[in-house]
Amino acid sequence: MEIVHPLFQHHPIIMLYSANELAKRLLPGSDFNTANAFAVAHVSAAIENIAEWKFFNSTSARIDLDAIVREVREMSMSWQSKDAIVGALQTAQNTAFACEWALPEFKFNESGFLLVGKNEAPFTCKYCGSPSWIDPSDQSPPPDYCHEIDHGTAEERAVFGSDSAGL
């Protein structure tokens, strides 16, 4: 029997991620040093701990940034480490982040997380009013009208998973 998640019905290509991959998306540049690897490991563990609890308690599978921050704050580490990780997580690009465990059985270290955030841009273009991934203070006036690049690149939008989740 094939089980189809409701979000999969209208999206022919669905990307499922591991908690580690999601942690790296939330903490850009995290592959480059030991301190960031520490943060990725803890954020990854937070995501999996939340998913496991939600799965076995039959609650909503949705995990947002606030839940991850709360879980990190509950972890056993110095307050300085907690503050550093939370500070790295709480960025404008991460505000709309949300994921959920999408497979019928929960397993640690598996690629079973689906990005489900609304993928909303954190800013608005001060010239045309379109959603923008570029801070208004960094926006320059376009010559005659706005182009996609004036509002942020596909890479900037991919932080939210809009290219893979199809939302």
JSON list of N, CA, C and O in Angstrom, two decimals, residues 29-56:
[
{"chain": "A", "resi": 29, "resn": "GLY", "atom": "N", "xyz": [27.13, 28.53, 6.28]},
{"chain": "A", "resi": 29, "resn": "GLY", "atom": "CA", "xyz": [28.57, 28.59, 6.53]},
{"chain": "A", "resi": 29, "resn": "GLY", "atom": "C", "xyz": [29.00, 27.65, 7.62]},
{"chain": "A", "resi": 29, "resn": "GLY", "atom": "O", "xyz": [30.12, 27.73, 8.12]},
{"chain": "A", "resi": 30, "resn": "SER", "atom": "N", "xyz": [28.13, 26.72, 8.02]},
{"chain": "A", "resi": 30, "resn": "SER", "atom": "CA", "xyz": [28.41, 25.87, 9.16]},
{"chain": "A", "resi": 30, "resn": "SER", "atom": "C", "xyz": [29.40, 24.74, 8.88]},
{"chain": "A", "resi": 30, "resn": "SER", "atom": "O", "xyz": [29.79, 24.05, 9.79]},
{"chain": "A", "resi": 31, "resn": "ASP", "atom": "N", "xyz": [29.80, 24.54, 7.65]},
{"chain": "A", "resi": 31, "resn": "ASP", "atom": "CA", "xyz": [30.74, 23.47, 7.34]},
{"chain": "A", "resi": 31, "resn": "ASP", "atom": "C", "xyz": [32.19, 23.86, 7.55]},
{"chain": "A", "resi": 31, "resn": "ASP", "atom": "O", "xyz": [33.08, 23.06, 7.37]},
{"chain": "A", "resi": 32, "resn": "PHE", "atom": "N", "xyz": [32.44, 25.11, 7.93]},
{"chain": "A", "resi": 32, "resn": "PHE", "atom": "CA", "xyz": [33.80, 25.60, 7.84]},
{"chain": "A", "resi": 32, "resn": "PHE", "atom": "C", "xyz": [34.62, 25.58, 9.11]},
{"chain": "A", "resi": 32, "resn": "PHE", "atom": "O", "xyz": [35.82, 25.75, 9.04]},
{"chain": "A", "resi": 33, "resn": "ASN", "atom": "N", "xyz": [34.02, 25.40, 10.27]},
{"chain": "A", "resi": 33, "resn": "ASN", "atom": "CA", "xyz": [34.85, 25.32, 11.47]},
{"chain": "A", "resi": 33, "resn": "ASN", "atom": "C", "xyz": [34.20, 24.49, 12.56]},
{"chain": "A", "resi": 33, "resn": "ASN", "atom": "O", "xyz": [33.01, 24.18, 12.51]},
{"chain": "A", "resi": 34, "resn": "THR", "atom": "N", "xyz": [34.99, 24.16, 13.57]},
{"chain": "A", "resi": 34, "resn": "THR", "atom": "CA", "xyz": [34.54, 23.28, 14.64]},
{"chain": "A", "resi": 34, "resn": "THR", "atom": "C", "xyz": [33.40, 23.89, 15.45]},
{"chain": "A", "resi": 34, "resn": "THR", "atom": "O", "xyz": [32.46, 23.19, 15.81]},
{"chain": "A", "resi": 35, "resn": "ALA", "atom": "N", "xyz": [33.47, 25.19, 15.72]},
{"chain": "A", "resi": 35, "resn": "ALA", "atom": "CA", "xyz": [32.40, 25.84, 16.50]},
{"chain": "A", "resi": 35, "resn": "ALA", "atom": "C", "xyz": [31.07, 25.72, 15.78]},
{"chain": "A", "resi": 35, "resn": "ALA", "atom": "O", "xyz": [30.03, 25.46, 16.40]},
{"chain": "A", "resi": 36, "resn": "ASN", "atom": "N", "xyz": [31.06, 25.91, 14.47]},
{"chain": "A", "resi": 36, "resn": "ASN", "atom": "CA", "xyz": [29.82, 25.79, 13.72]},
{"chain": "A", "resi": 36, "resn": "ASN", "atom": "C", "xyz": [29.36, 24.34, 13.63]},
{"chain": "A", "resi": 36, "resn": "ASN", "atom": "O", "xyz": [28.16, 24.08, 13.63]},
{"chain": "A", "resi": 37, "resn": "ALA", "atom": "N", "xyz": [30.29, 23.40, 13.56]},
{"chain": "A", "resi": 37, "resn": "ALA", "atom": "CA", "xyz": [29.92, 21.98, 13.55]},
{"chain": "A", "resi": 37, "resn": "ALA", "atom": "C", "xyz": [29.23, 21.62, 14.86]},
{"chain": "A", "resi": 37, "resn": "ALA", "atom": "O", "xyz": [28.28, 20.84, 14.88]},
{"chain": "A", "resi": 38, "resn": "PHE", "atom": "N", "xyz": [29.70, 22.20, 15.96]},
{"chain": "A", "resi": 38, "resn": "PHE", "atom": "CA", "xyz": [29.07, 22.01, 17.27]},
{"chain": "A", "resi": 38, "resn": "PHE", "atom": "C", "xyz": [27.63, 22.51, 17.22]},
{"chain": "A", "resi": 38, "resn": "PHE", "atom": "O", "xyz": [26.71, 21.83, 17.68]},
{"chain": "A", "resi": 39, "resn": "ALA", "atom": "N", "xyz": [27.42, 23.70, 16.66]},
{"chain": "A", "resi": 39, "resn": "ALA", "atom": "CA", "xyz": [26.08, 24.28, 16.56]},
{"chain": "A", "resi": 39, "resn": "ALA", "atom": "C", "xyz": [25.18, 23.41, 15.68]},
{"chain": "A", "resi": 39, "resn": "ALA", "atom": "O", "xyz": [24.03, 23.14, 16.04]},
{"chain": "A", "resi": 40, "resn": "VAL", "atom": "N", "xyz": [25.69, 22.96, 14.54]},
{"chain": "A", "resi": 40, "resn": "VAL", "atom": "CA", "xyz": [24.91, 22.10, 13.63]},
{"chain": "A", "resi": 40, "resn": "VAL", "atom": "C", "xyz": [24.50, 20.82, 14.34]},
{"chain": "A", "resi": 40, "resn": "VAL", "atom": "O", "xyz": [23.35, 20.39, 14.24]},
{"chain": "A", "resi": 41, "resn": "ALA", "atom": "N", "xyz": [25.41, 20.22, 15.07]},
{"chain": "A", "resi": 41, "resn": "ALA", "atom": "CA", "xyz": [25.10, 18.97, 15.78]},
{"chain": "A", "resi": 41, "resn": "ALA", "atom": "C", "xyz": [23.97, 19.18, 16.80]},
{"chain": "A", "resi": 41, "resn": "ALA", "atom": "O", "xyz": [23.07, 18.35, 16.92]},
{"chain": "A", "resi": 42, "resn": "HIS", "atom": "N", "xyz": [24.01, 20.30, 17.51]},
{"chain": "A", "resi": 42, "resn": "HIS", "atom": "CA", "xyz": [22.98, 20.57, 18.51]},
{"chain": "A", "resi": 42, "resn": "HIS", "atom": "C", "xyz": [21.64, 20.94, 17.88]},
{"chain": "A", "resi": 42, "resn": "HIS", "atom": "O", "xyz": [20.58, 20.52, 18.35]},
{"chain": "A", "resi": 43, "resn": "VAL", "atom": "N", "xyz": [21.66, 21.71, 16.82]},
{"chain": "A", "resi": 43, "resn": "VAL", "atom": "CA", "xyz": [20.41, 22.07, 16.14]},
{"chain": "A", "resi": 43, "resn": "VAL", "atom": "C", "xyz": [19.80, 20.81, 15.50]},
{"chain": "A", "resi": 43, "resn": "VAL", "atom": "O", "xyz": [18.59, 20.59, 15.58]},
{"chain": "A", "resi": 44, "resn": "SER", "atom": "N", "xyz": [20.64, 19.97, 14.92]},
{"chain": "A", "resi": 44, "resn": "SER", "atom": "CA", "xyz": [20.18, 18.71, 14.34]},
{"chain": "A", "resi": 44, "resn": "SER", "atom": "C", "xyz": [19.53, 17.83, 15.41]},
{"chain": "A", "resi": 44, "resn": "SER", "atom": "O", "xyz": [18.44, 17.28, 15.20]},
{"chain": "A", "resi": 45, "resn": "ALA", "atom": "N", "xyz": [20.18, 17.73, 16.55]},
{"chain": "A", "resi": 45, "resn": "ALA", "atom": "CA", "xyz": [19.63, 16.93, 17.66]},
{"chain": "A", "resi": 45, "resn": "ALA", "atom": "C", "xyz": [18.31, 17.53, 18.14]},
{"chain": "A", "resi": 45, "resn": "ALA", "atom": "O", "xyz": [17.36, 16.79, 18.44]},
{"chain": "A", "resi": 46, "resn": "ALA", "atom": "N", "xyz": [18.23, 18.85, 18.20]},
{"chain": "A", "resi": 46, "resn": "ALA", "atom": "CA", "xyz": [16.99, 19.51, 18.63]},
{"chain": "A", "resi": 46, "resn": "ALA", "atom": "C", "xyz": [15.85, 19.16, 17.68]},
{"chain": "A", "resi": 46, "resn": "ALA", "atom": "O", "xyz": [14.75, 18.81, 18.12]},
{"chain": "A", "resi": 47, "resn": "ILE", "atom": "N", "xyz": [16.11, 19.23, 16.38]},
{"chain": "A", "resi": 47, "resn": "ILE", "atom": "CA", "xyz": [15.08, 18.92, 15.38]},
{"chain": "A", "resi": 47, "resn": "ILE", "atom": "C", "xyz": [14.61, 17.48, 15.53]},
{"chain": "A", "resi": 47, "resn": "ILE", "atom": "O", "xyz": [13.41, 17.19, 15.54]},
{"chain": "A", "resi": 48, "resn": "GLU", "atom": "N", "xyz": [15.55, 16.55, 15.68]},
{"chain": "A", "resi": 48, "resn": "GLU", "atom": "CA", "xyz": [15.18, 15.14, 15.82]},
{"chain": "A", "resi": 48, "resn": "GLU", "atom": "C", "xyz": [14.45, 14.88, 17.13]},
{"chain": "A", "resi": 48, "resn": "GLU", "atom": "O", "xyz": [13.51, 14.08, 17.16]},
{"chain": "A", "resi": 49, "resn": "ASN", "atom": "N", "xyz": [14.88, 15.50, 18.21]},
{"chain": "A", "resi": 49, "resn": "ASN", "atom": "CA", "xyz": [14.20, 15.31, 19.51]},
{"chain": "A", "resi": 49, "resn": "ASN", "atom": "C", "xyz": [12.76, 15.77, 19.44]},
{"chain": "A", "resi": 49, "resn": "ASN", "atom": "O", "xyz": [11.85, 15.10, 19.94]},
{"chain": "A", "resi": 50, "resn": "ILE", "atom": "N", "xyz": [12.54, 16.92, 18.82]},
{"chain": "A", "resi": 50, "resn": "ILE", "atom": "CA", "xyz": [11.18, 17.45, 18.68]},
{"chain": "A", "resi": 50, "resn": "ILE", "atom": "C", "xyz": [10.34, 16.51, 17.80]},
{"chain": "A", "resi": 50, "resn": "ILE", "atom": "O", "xyz": [9.20, 16.18, 18.14]},
{"chain": "A", "resi": 51, "resn": "ALA", "atom": "N", "xyz": [10.91, 16.10, 16.68]},
{"chain": "A", "resi": 51, "resn": "ALA", "atom": "CA", "xyz": [10.18, 15.22, 15.75]},
{"chain": "A", "resi": 51, "resn": "ALA", "atom": "C", "xyz": [9.81, 13.90, 16.42]},
{"chain": "A", "resi": 51, "resn": "ALA", "atom": "O", "xyz": [8.68, 13.42, 16.27]},
{"chain": "A", "resi": 52, "resn": "GLU", "atom": "N", "xyz": [10.75, 13.34, 17.16]},
{"chain": "A", "resi": 52, "resn": "GLU", "atom": "CA", "xyz": [10.48, 12.06, 17.85]},
{"chain": "A", "resi": 52, "resn": "GLU", "atom": "C", "xyz": [9.33, 12.24, 18.85]},
{"chain": "A", "resi": 52, "resn": "GLU", "atom": "O", "xyz": [8.40, 11.45, 18.89]},
{"chain": "A", "resi": 53, "resn": "TRP", "atom": "N", "xyz": [9.41, 13.30, 19.66]},
{"chain": "A", "resi": 53, "resn": "TRP", "atom": "CA", "xyz": [8.37, 13.54, 20.65]},
{"chain": "A", "resi": 53, "resn": "TRP", "atom": "C", "xyz": [7.01, 13.73, 19.98]},
{"chain": "A", "resi": 53, "resn": "TRP", "atom": "O", "xyz": [6.01, 13.14, 20.40]},
{"chain": "A", "resi": 54, "resn": "LYS", "atom": "N", "xyz": [6.96, 14.55, 18.93]},
{"chain": "A", "resi": 54, "resn": "LYS", "atom": "CA", "xyz": [5.71, 14.80, 18.23]},
{"chain": "A", "resi": 54, "resn": "LYS", "atom": "C", "xyz": [5.16, 13.52, 17.60]},
{"chain": "A", "resi": 54, "resn": "LYS", "atom": "O", "xyz": [3.96, 13.27, 17.63]},
{"chain": "A", "resi": 55, "resn": "PHE", "atom": "N", "xyz": [6.06, 12.73, 17.01]},
{"chain": "A", "resi": 55, "resn": "PHE", "atom": "CA", "xyz": [5.63, 11.50, 16.35]},
{"chain": "A", "resi": 55, "resn": "PHE", "atom": "C", "xyz": [5.01, 10.53, 17.36]},
{"chain": "A", "resi": 55, "resn": "PHE", "atom": "O", "xyz": [3.92, 10.00, 17.14]},
{"chain": "A", "resi": 56, "resn": "PHE", "atom": "N", "xyz": [5.69, 10.30, 18.48]},
{"chain": "A", "resi": 56, "resn": "PHE", "atom": "CA", "xyz": [5.21, 9.31, 19.44]},
{"chain": "A", "resi": 56, "resn": "PHE", "atom": "C", "xyz": [4.08, 9.82, 20.33]},
{"chain": "A", "resi": 56, "resn": "PHE", "atom": "O", "xyz": [3.42, 9.05, 20.99]}
]
